[in-house]
Coordinates of C-alpha atoms in Angstrom, one line a residue:
M1 CA 7.1 178.4 -77.1
P2 CA 5.2 180.5 -74.6
P3 CA 7.0 181.8 -71.4
D4 CA 7.6 179.3 -68.6
R5 CA 5.4 180.8 -65.9
G6 CA 7.3 178.8 -63.5
T7 CA 10.6 180.8 -64.0
R8 CA 11.9 182.5 -60.9
T9 CA 13.8 185.7 -60.9
A10 CA 16.6 186.3 -58.6
V11 CA 15.5 189.8 -57.7
Q12 CA 14.1 190.3 -54.3
I13 CA 10.6 191.6 -54.7
D14 CA 9.3 193.8 -51.9
P15 CA 6.6 191.7 -50.1
A16 CA 4.3 194.9 -50.1
H17 CA 4.4 195.0 -54.1
R18 CA 4.3 191.2 -54.9
A19 CA 0.8 191.4 -56.3
R20 CA 1.8 194.3 -58.5
Y21 CA 4.7 192.2 -59.8
R22 CA 2.5 189.2 -60.5
R23 CA -0.2 191.4 -62.4
I24 CA 2.5 192.6 -64.6
I25 CA 4.0 189.2 -65.2
R26 CA 0.4 187.7 -65.7
F27 CA -0.7 190.0 -68.3
S28 CA 2.6 189.9 -70.2
A29 CA 2.5 186.1 -70.1
A30 CA -1.0 186.0 -71.4
A31 CA -0.2 188.5 -74.2
L32 CA 2.9 186.4 -75.1
A33 CA 1.0 183.3 -75.3
Q34 CA -1.6 184.5 -77.3
T35 CA 0.9 185.9 -79.7
W36 CA 2.9 182.6 -79.7
W37 CA -0.5 180.7 -80.6
F38 CA -1.7 183.0 -83.4
E39 CA 1.6 184.0 -85.1
L40 CA 3.6 180.6 -84.6
V41 CA 1.2 177.7 -84.0
L42 CA -1.9 178.7 -86.4
P43 CA 0.4 179.2 -89.4
R44 CA 1.9 175.9 -88.9
L45 CA -1.6 174.3 -89.0
G46 CA -2.3 176.0 -92.4
L47 CA -4.4 178.8 -90.7
R48 CA -2.1 181.9 -91.7
R49 CA -4.9 183.8 -93.3
L50 CA -6.9 183.5 -90.1
A51 CA -4.0 184.6 -88.0
A52 CA -3.4 187.5 -90.3
R53 CA -7.0 188.4 -90.5
S54 CA -7.5 188.7 -86.9
R55 CA -4.2 190.5 -86.0
P56 CA -5.1 194.2 -86.0
K57 CA -8.0 194.0 -83.6
R58 CA -6.2 191.3 -81.7
V59 CA -3.1 193.4 -80.9
Q60 CA -5.3 196.5 -80.3
R61 CA -7.2 194.6 -77.8
I62 CA -3.9 193.5 -76.1
A63 CA -2.9 197.2 -76.0
R64 CA -6.1 198.3 -74.7
R65 CA -5.7 195.9 -71.7
F66 CA -2.3 197.2 -71.2
Y67 CA -3.7 200.9 -71.2
L68 CA -6.1 199.7 -68.4
L69 CA -3.6 198.0 -66.5
A70 CA -1.0 200.9 -66.7
A71 CA -3.8 203.5 -65.9
D72 CA -4.7 201.3 -62.7
L73 CA -1.2 200.5 -61.5
G74 CA 0.4 203.9 -62.1
G75 CA 4.0 204.3 -61.2
L76 CA 6.3 203.3 -63.9
M77 CA 3.9 201.5 -65.9
I78 CA 2.4 204.7 -67.2
K79 CA 5.9 205.7 -68.5
V80 CA 6.1 202.4 -70.0
G81 CA 3.0 202.9 -72.0
Q82 CA 4.0 206.4 -73.2
C83 CA 7.2 205.0 -74.2
L84 CA 5.6 202.2 -75.9
S85 CA 3.3 204.6 -77.8
S86 CA 6.4 206.3 -79.5
R87 CA 8.0 202.9 -80.7
L88 CA 6.9 203.2 -84.1
D89 CA 10.2 201.6 -85.2
I90 CA 9.2 198.2 -83.6
L91 CA 5.5 198.2 -82.8
P92 CA 2.5 198.2 -85.2
P93 CA 0.0 201.3 -85.1
E94 CA -2.7 199.4 -83.8
I95 CA -0.6 199.4 -80.5
T96 CA 1.0 202.9 -80.6
R97 CA -2.4 204.5 -81.5
E98 CA -4.1 202.8 -78.5
L99 CA -1.5 203.9 -76.2
E100 CA -1.2 207.5 -77.1
G101 CA -3.7 208.8 -75.0
L102 CA -2.1 207.6 -71.7
Q103 CA -1.8 210.5 -69.6
D104 CA 0.4 210.7 -66.6
E105 CA -2.3 212.3 -64.2
V106 CA -3.1 210.4 -60.9
E107 CA -4.7 211.4 -57.5
P108 CA -2.4 213.3 -55.4
E109 CA -0.6 211.8 -52.6
L110 CA -2.1 212.7 -49.0
F111 CA -0.6 215.9 -47.7
E112 CA 0.8 214.3 -44.6
S113 CA 2.9 212.0 -46.6
I114 CA 4.4 214.7 -48.7
R115 CA 5.2 216.8 -45.4
Q116 CA 6.8 213.8 -44.0
Q117 CA 8.8 213.0 -47.3
T118 CA 10.0 216.6 -47.5
E119 CA 10.9 217.1 -43.7
A120 CA 12.8 213.8 -43.9
E121 CA 14.7 214.8 -47.1
L122 CA 15.6 218.5 -45.9
G123 CA 16.4 217.6 -42.4
M124 CA 14.0 220.0 -40.8
P125 CA 10.1 220.9 -40.1
L126 CA 8.2 222.2 -43.1
E127 CA 7.6 225.5 -41.1
L128 CA 11.3 226.0 -40.9
A129 CA 12.2 225.1 -44.4
F130 CA 9.5 227.4 -46.1
A131 CA 7.6 230.6 -45.0
S132 CA 4.4 228.9 -46.5
F133 CA 3.8 225.7 -48.4
E134 CA 0.5 225.2 -50.3
P135 CA -1.0 221.8 -49.3
V136 CA -3.0 221.3 -52.6
P137 CA -0.4 220.5 -55.4
I138 CA -0.6 222.2 -58.6
A139 CA 0.3 219.0 -60.4
A140 CA 0.2 215.4 -59.5
A141 CA 2.0 212.5 -61.5
S142 CA 2.8 209.1 -61.2
L143 CA 6.3 209.7 -59.8
G144 CA 5.7 212.8 -57.8
Q145 CA 3.9 216.0 -57.5
A146 CA 4.5 219.8 -57.2
H147 CA 3.5 222.5 -54.7
R148 CA 3.7 226.1 -54.6
A149 CA 5.7 227.6 -51.5
R150 CA 7.4 230.8 -50.6
L151 CA 11.1 230.8 -49.1
T152 CA 12.1 232.2 -45.9
S153 CA 13.3 235.7 -46.0
G154 CA 17.1 234.6 -45.4
I155 CA 17.1 232.2 -48.3
A156 CA 15.0 234.4 -50.6
A157 CA 17.4 237.3 -49.9
D158 CA 20.4 234.7 -50.9
V159 CA 18.6 233.7 -54.2
G160 CA 16.9 236.9 -55.2
F161 CA 13.5 235.6 -55.3
E162 CA 10.8 234.3 -53.0
N163 CA 8.1 232.2 -55.0
V164 CA 8.9 228.7 -55.7
V165 CA 7.6 225.4 -56.9
V166 CA 8.6 222.3 -54.9
K167 CA 8.6 218.9 -56.6
V168 CA 8.2 216.2 -53.9
Q169 CA 8.9 212.5 -55.0
R170 CA 5.9 210.1 -54.0
P171 CA 6.8 208.2 -50.8
G172 CA 7.8 204.6 -51.7
I173 CA 8.1 205.1 -55.5
E174 CA 11.5 203.9 -55.5
S175 CA 10.5 200.4 -54.5
I176 CA 7.6 200.4 -56.9
V177 CA 10.1 201.4 -59.9
A178 CA 12.3 198.5 -58.6
V179 CA 9.4 196.1 -58.8
D180 CA 8.3 197.3 -62.3
L181 CA 11.9 197.2 -63.7
A182 CA 12.3 193.8 -62.4
A183 CA 9.0 192.7 -63.9
L184 CA 10.0 194.2 -67.3
R185 CA 13.6 192.6 -67.4
R186 CA 11.8 189.1 -66.8
V187 CA 9.5 189.8 -69.8
A188 CA 12.5 191.1 -71.9
R189 CA 14.3 187.6 -71.2
W190 CA 11.3 185.8 -72.6
L191 CA 11.2 188.2 -75.6
S192 CA 14.8 187.6 -76.5
K193 CA 14.0 183.8 -76.9
V194 CA 11.2 184.4 -79.2
K195 CA 12.6 184.7 -82.8
I196 CA 9.9 186.9 -84.2
V197 CA 10.6 189.5 -81.6
S198 CA 14.4 189.0 -81.3
T199 CA 15.0 189.5 -85.1
R200 CA 13.2 192.9 -84.8
A201 CA 14.4 194.2 -81.3
D202 CA 16.8 193.4 -78.8
A203 CA 14.3 193.4 -75.7
P204 CA 16.9 193.4 -72.7
A205 CA 18.7 196.2 -74.3
L206 CA 15.7 198.4 -74.7
V207 CA 14.7 197.5 -71.0
E208 CA 18.0 198.7 -69.8
E209 CA 18.0 202.0 -71.7
F210 CA 14.3 202.5 -70.5
A211 CA 15.7 201.9 -66.8
A212 CA 18.7 204.2 -66.9
T213 CA 16.4 207.0 -68.2
S214 CA 13.5 206.1 -65.5
L215 CA 16.2 206.0 -62.5
E216 CA 17.5 209.4 -63.7
E217 CA 13.9 210.8 -63.4
I218 CA 13.7 209.8 -59.9
D219 CA 17.0 211.5 -58.9
Y220 CA 16.0 215.0 -58.4
L221 CA 19.6 216.1 -57.8
H222 CA 20.1 214.8 -61.3
E223 CA 17.4 216.8 -62.7
A224 CA 18.8 219.9 -60.9
A225 CA 22.3 219.6 -62.5
S226 CA 20.4 219.0 -65.8
A227 CA 18.4 222.3 -65.4
E228 CA 21.5 224.4 -64.5
R229 CA 23.3 222.9 -67.4
F230 CA 20.4 223.9 -69.7
A231 CA 20.4 227.4 -68.3
E232 CA 24.3 227.7 -68.8
N233 CA 23.9 226.7 -72.4
F234 CA 21.4 229.6 -73.0
A235 CA 23.0 232.3 -70.6
N236 CA 23.8 234.6 -73.4
D237 CA 20.6 233.8 -75.1
P238 CA 17.8 236.3 -73.9
R239 CA 15.0 234.6 -75.5
I240 CA 15.4 231.3 -73.6
G241 CA 14.9 230.9 -69.8
A242 CA 14.8 228.2 -67.3
P243 CA 14.0 228.0 -63.4
A244 CA 16.7 228.8 -60.9
I245 CA 17.5 225.9 -58.5
V246 CA 17.4 226.4 -54.8
W247 CA 20.1 224.2 -53.7
D248 CA 19.6 224.9 -50.0
R249 CA 16.0 223.2 -50.2
S250 CA 16.7 220.4 -52.6
A251 CA 17.8 216.9 -52.0
L252 CA 17.4 213.6 -53.5
R253 CA 13.7 213.4 -53.5
V254 CA 12.7 217.2 -53.1
L255 CA 13.3 219.9 -55.8
T256 CA 12.8 223.5 -55.1
L257 CA 12.8 225.8 -58.2
S258 CA 11.9 229.4 -58.9
D259 CA 8.1 229.6 -59.9
V260 CA 8.3 230.6 -63.5
T261 CA 4.5 230.0 -64.3
A262 CA 3.3 232.2 -67.1
I263 CA 1.4 232.0 -70.2
K264 CA 1.3 228.4 -71.4
I265 CA 2.8 228.1 -75.0
S266 CA -0.5 226.3 -76.3
D267 CA -2.7 229.2 -74.8
I268 CA -3.2 231.0 -78.2
A269 CA -5.7 233.3 -76.8
G270 CA -3.3 234.3 -73.8
L271 CA -0.5 234.9 -76.2
T272 CA -2.9 236.9 -78.4
A273 CA -4.0 239.2 -75.5
A274 CA -0.6 239.8 -74.5
G275 CA 0.3 241.1 -78.0
I276 CA 2.6 238.2 -78.8
D277 CA 2.6 236.8 -82.2
P278 CA 1.9 233.1 -82.0
A279 CA 3.9 232.3 -85.5
E280 CA 6.8 234.2 -84.0
V281 CA 6.7 232.0 -81.1
A282 CA 6.8 229.0 -83.3
Q283 CA 9.7 230.2 -85.1
E284 CA 11.5 230.7 -82.0
L285 CA 10.7 227.5 -80.6
A286 CA 12.0 225.7 -83.7
R287 CA 15.2 227.8 -83.4
S288 CA 15.8 226.9 -79.8
T289 CA 15.3 223.2 -80.7
F290 CA 17.7 223.1 -83.5
Q291 CA 20.2 225.1 -81.2
Q292 CA 19.7 222.3 -78.7
I293 CA 20.5 219.7 -81.0
F294 CA 23.0 220.8 -83.4
V295 CA 25.1 223.3 -81.2
T296 CA 24.9 222.2 -77.3
G297 CA 24.2 218.6 -78.0
F298 CA 22.0 218.6 -74.8
F299 CA 18.1 218.8 -75.4
H300 CA 14.8 218.9 -73.6
A301 CA 13.3 215.4 -74.3
D302 CA 9.7 216.1 -73.0
P303 CA 8.9 219.6 -74.5
H304 CA 4.9 219.2 -74.4
P305 CA 2.9 222.2 -73.9
G306 CA 2.8 221.9 -70.2
N307 CA 6.6 222.2 -70.0
I308 CA 7.0 225.6 -72.0
F309 CA 5.8 228.8 -71.0
I310 CA 6.0 232.2 -72.6
T311 CA 7.2 234.8 -70.2
P312 CA 6.3 238.5 -71.3
G313 CA 8.8 241.2 -70.4
T314 CA 12.1 242.7 -71.6
P315 CA 14.6 239.8 -72.0
S316 CA 17.5 242.3 -72.3
S317 CA 16.3 244.1 -69.1
G318 CA 18.7 242.3 -66.9
S319 CA 16.3 239.9 -65.2
R320 CA 17.7 236.4 -64.9
P321 CA 16.3 233.7 -67.1
G322 CA 13.8 231.7 -64.7
D323 CA 13.2 234.5 -62.3
G324 CA 9.8 235.1 -63.5
P325 CA 8.5 237.8 -65.8
G326 CA 10.7 240.7 -66.7
D327 CA 10.2 244.5 -66.2
G328 CA 9.4 245.4 -69.7
P329 CA 6.4 247.0 -71.2
G330 CA 4.6 243.8 -72.1
D331 CA 3.8 245.1 -75.6
G332 CA 4.3 241.9 -77.2
T333 CA 7.7 242.6 -78.7
D334 CA 9.6 241.3 -75.7
W335 CA 9.3 237.8 -74.4
R336 CA 11.0 234.6 -73.7
L337 CA 10.6 230.8 -73.8
T338 CA 10.8 229.5 -70.3
Y339 CA 11.3 225.7 -70.2
V340 CA 10.6 223.4 -67.2
D341 CA 10.8 219.8 -65.9
F342 CA 14.1 218.6 -66.8
G343 CA 13.8 215.0 -65.6
M344 CA 14.0 213.9 -69.2
M345 CA 16.9 215.2 -71.2
G346 CA 18.9 213.8 -74.1
E347 CA 22.4 214.1 -75.2
I348 CA 23.9 213.9 -78.5
S349 CA 27.5 212.7 -79.2
D350 CA 29.7 214.4 -81.8
S351 CA 29.3 211.2 -84.0
L352 CA 25.5 211.3 -83.6
R353 CA 25.2 215.0 -84.3
S354 CA 27.4 214.7 -87.4
G355 CA 25.1 212.1 -88.6
L356 CA 22.1 214.3 -88.0
R357 CA 23.6 217.2 -89.7
D358 CA 23.6 214.7 -92.8
F359 CA 20.4 213.7 -92.0
I360 CA 18.8 217.3 -91.9
L361 CA 20.7 218.5 -95.1
A362 CA 19.2 215.4 -97.1
A363 CA 15.5 216.4 -95.7
V364 CA 16.0 220.0 -96.5
A365 CA 17.4 218.8 -99.9
R366 CA 14.4 216.4 -100.2
D367 CA 17.1 213.8 -101.1
G368 CA 16.0 210.3 -100.5
R369 CA 19.0 208.7 -101.3
A370 CA 21.2 211.0 -99.2
L371 CA 18.6 210.3 -96.3
V372 CA 18.8 206.6 -96.3
A373 CA 22.9 206.9 -96.5
S374 CA 22.7 209.1 -93.4
L375 CA 20.4 206.6 -91.5
E376 CA 22.8 203.9 -92.2
R377 CA 25.7 205.9 -90.7
L378 CA 23.6 206.5 -87.8
G379 CA 23.5 202.9 -87.3
V380 CA 19.5 203.0 -87.1
L381 CA 19.0 200.4 -89.8
L382 CA 19.8 196.8 -89.3
K383 CA 22.0 194.9 -91.9
T384 CA 19.1 193.1 -93.4
A385 CA 17.1 196.2 -94.1
D386 CA 16.1 196.9 -97.7
T387 CA 17.7 200.1 -98.3
N388 CA 16.7 200.4 -102.1
E389 CA 12.9 199.9 -100.9
L390 CA 13.3 202.6 -98.3
E391 CA 15.0 205.1 -100.8
R392 CA 12.0 204.5 -102.8
A393 CA 9.5 205.3 -100.3
M394 CA 11.3 208.6 -99.2
T395 CA 11.6 209.7 -102.7
A396 CA 8.1 209.1 -103.2
L397 CA 7.3 211.1 -100.0
F398 CA 9.4 214.2 -100.9
D399 CA 8.2 214.1 -104.6
R400 CA 4.5 214.2 -103.3
F401 CA 4.5 216.1 -100.2
G402 CA 7.9 217.8 -99.8
G403 CA 8.0 221.4 -98.6
M404 CA 4.2 221.5 -97.7
G405 CA 3.0 223.1 -94.5
V406 CA -0.1 222.0 -92.5
A407 CA -2.2 224.4 -94.2
E408 CA -1.2 223.1 -97.7
L409 CA -1.5 219.4 -96.6
Q410 CA -5.2 220.0 -95.5
T411 CA -6.1 220.7 -99.1
I412 CA -5.1 217.3 -100.3
D413 CA -7.7 214.7 -100.9
P414 CA -8.0 213.0 -97.4
R415 CA -8.2 209.5 -99.3
E416 CA -4.7 210.0 -101.0
L417 CA -3.2 211.1 -98.0
E418 CA -4.6 207.9 -96.4
K419 CA -3.7 205.7 -99.2
F420 CA -0.2 206.9 -99.4
A421 CA 0.2 206.8 -95.3
R422 CA -0.8 203.3 -95.5
G423 CA 1.7 202.2 -98.1
F424 CA 4.5 204.5 -96.6
G425 CA 4.0 202.8 -93.1
E426 CA 3.8 199.3 -94.3
T427 CA 7.4 199.9 -96.0
I428 CA 8.8 201.6 -92.8
R429 CA 7.4 198.7 -90.6
S430 CA 8.7 196.0 -92.7
L431 CA 12.4 197.4 -92.4
P432 CA 14.3 195.7 -89.4
F433 CA 15.6 198.9 -87.6
Q434 CA 15.7 200.1 -83.7
L435 CA 16.5 203.4 -82.5
P436 CA 18.8 204.0 -79.8
E437 CA 17.5 205.7 -76.4
N438 CA 19.0 209.1 -77.2
F439 CA 17.7 209.0 -80.9
L440 CA 14.2 207.9 -79.7
L441 CA 14.2 210.8 -77.3
L442 CA 15.2 213.0 -80.1
V443 CA 12.5 212.0 -82.3
R444 CA 10.2 212.3 -79.3
S445 CA 11.3 215.9 -78.7
I446 CA 10.9 217.0 -82.5
S447 CA 7.6 215.3 -82.7
L448 CA 6.3 217.1 -79.7
I449 CA 7.8 220.6 -81.1
S450 CA 6.5 219.9 -84.4
G451 CA 3.0 219.4 -82.9
V452 CA 3.2 222.7 -80.7
T453 CA 4.6 224.8 -83.7
S454 CA 1.8 223.4 -85.9
A455 CA -1.0 224.5 -83.4
L456 CA 0.7 227.9 -83.0
S457 CA 0.6 228.3 -86.7
K458 CA -0.9 226.0 -89.4
D459 CA 1.5 227.3 -91.9
F460 CA 4.6 226.7 -90.0
N461 CA 7.0 223.8 -91.5
M462 CA 9.5 222.7 -89.3
W463 CA 12.0 222.0 -92.2
D464 CA 11.6 225.4 -93.6
A465 CA 12.9 226.5 -90.2
A466 CA 15.8 224.2 -90.3
D467 CA 17.0 225.7 -93.7
P468 CA 18.5 229.1 -92.3
F469 CA 19.8 227.1 -89.4
A470 CA 21.5 224.7 -91.6
R471 CA 23.0 227.4 -93.5
T472 CA 25.2 228.5 -90.3
V473 CA 25.4 225.1 -88.4
L474 CA 25.0 222.0 -90.7
N475 CA 27.1 223.3 -93.4
A476 CA 29.3 226.1 -91.7
N477 CA 32.4 225.1 -93.8
S478 CA 30.6 226.0 -97.2
G479 CA 28.7 228.7 -95.8
N480 CA 25.8 227.6 -98.0
V481 CA 23.3 224.8 -97.8
L482 CA 23.1 224.4 -101.6
R483 CA 26.8 223.8 -101.9
G484 CA 26.6 221.3 -99.0
I485 CA 23.8 219.6 -101.0
S486 CA 25.5 219.5 -104.3
Q487 CA 28.8 218.0 -102.4
Q488 CA 26.6 215.2 -101.2
A489 CA 25.0 214.6 -104.4
V490 CA 28.5 214.0 -105.9
T491 CA 29.4 211.8 -103.0
Y492 CA 26.1 209.5 -103.3

């Protein structure tokens, strides 16, 4: 049955945001009612073909309406749309593709509001907190915005740098997040009572995982701690940097970091002009990604091009990671990857890391059977999944496209690629599986890194980059990937 629109939630809604709450609920109720009619009622009336024929355009229209709603409301709804666009495990491509372009770019908050927020958090006038503070933000998103500033001489002497970036949370965003989460929880309760949904996904659990991640994103002290943890993990790696935290000018809703702005990793022309080989950058980016996943177990979950800079200079010159460009000659031989924005991080438990080692070994070996077995051990596949069908699909994928880089894939007839992708996608979507939040963050991270590395070098292959890493990390006991693969072949 469609949701009961008269149901009352026990959560107290801020009167200032009741209209927002109702818009989210009305949209969700209408979408669920339409789905109920087409997917449950019409088939019982003998109109199953009509429902199936109209499904692609119908769900695409729903996704488009949500896109417009999220773009208009901002706040957490943009994050919801971005999250949904990556849920290939539970949503059809008509929805994920429609939401792919949802960008977290909004009009900046008035500077006076930012001033008041900053002064309230730091407990002092802005003129005392900073030597200067640029009123025009360098970036504005749904949850906060960033401004350039200069530290006062005393603080600058203590930390060793003067130029900083100050992230300030949008005033009142916490109450907006609370309203959005209340609406999402109500919708999740509805979905948990719809069989065609509940057999595919645990909606309440998904919302709670999303809520936990979202609440961490608006806790700037948590982000500061994550940035320092990331920097400590790479303290002995001169190729990897992160901004330094100015704790004396940071609080729950204000975060001050060293300004590490440099060449954006997507600026191929800028890299080339600096004498830096983009292909080498791609290799180093892949290495640092696998280092985060398999060694430290703590990874950057939002490594899009805007969050990674290439800092020219000499990594070994003694400059601290995150303090800006080094003092080297800038001849292209010395540079480092500098990560920023640590609001979205993922963590990998020992058991998950072990399962992922098996997954990577299977992928490197292009072994469909071993790959499916690793997915089962990871707990990704539900009990009703047809593992034989998945194994056949993965084996076919490896047989046809295994080992190919982007350049090689471009030589294949597009019609063949489209036909294969359609069949493979249908197989994957037919399987009941649901990714845990940290696994989803991992998939998101690898997907973004894969896109960045491909843009840097068309011939680059992420799995080829994993092979030497696998030799030392994934199969350290044997000292040889091939030996590890043969051991697995015997096991399976």
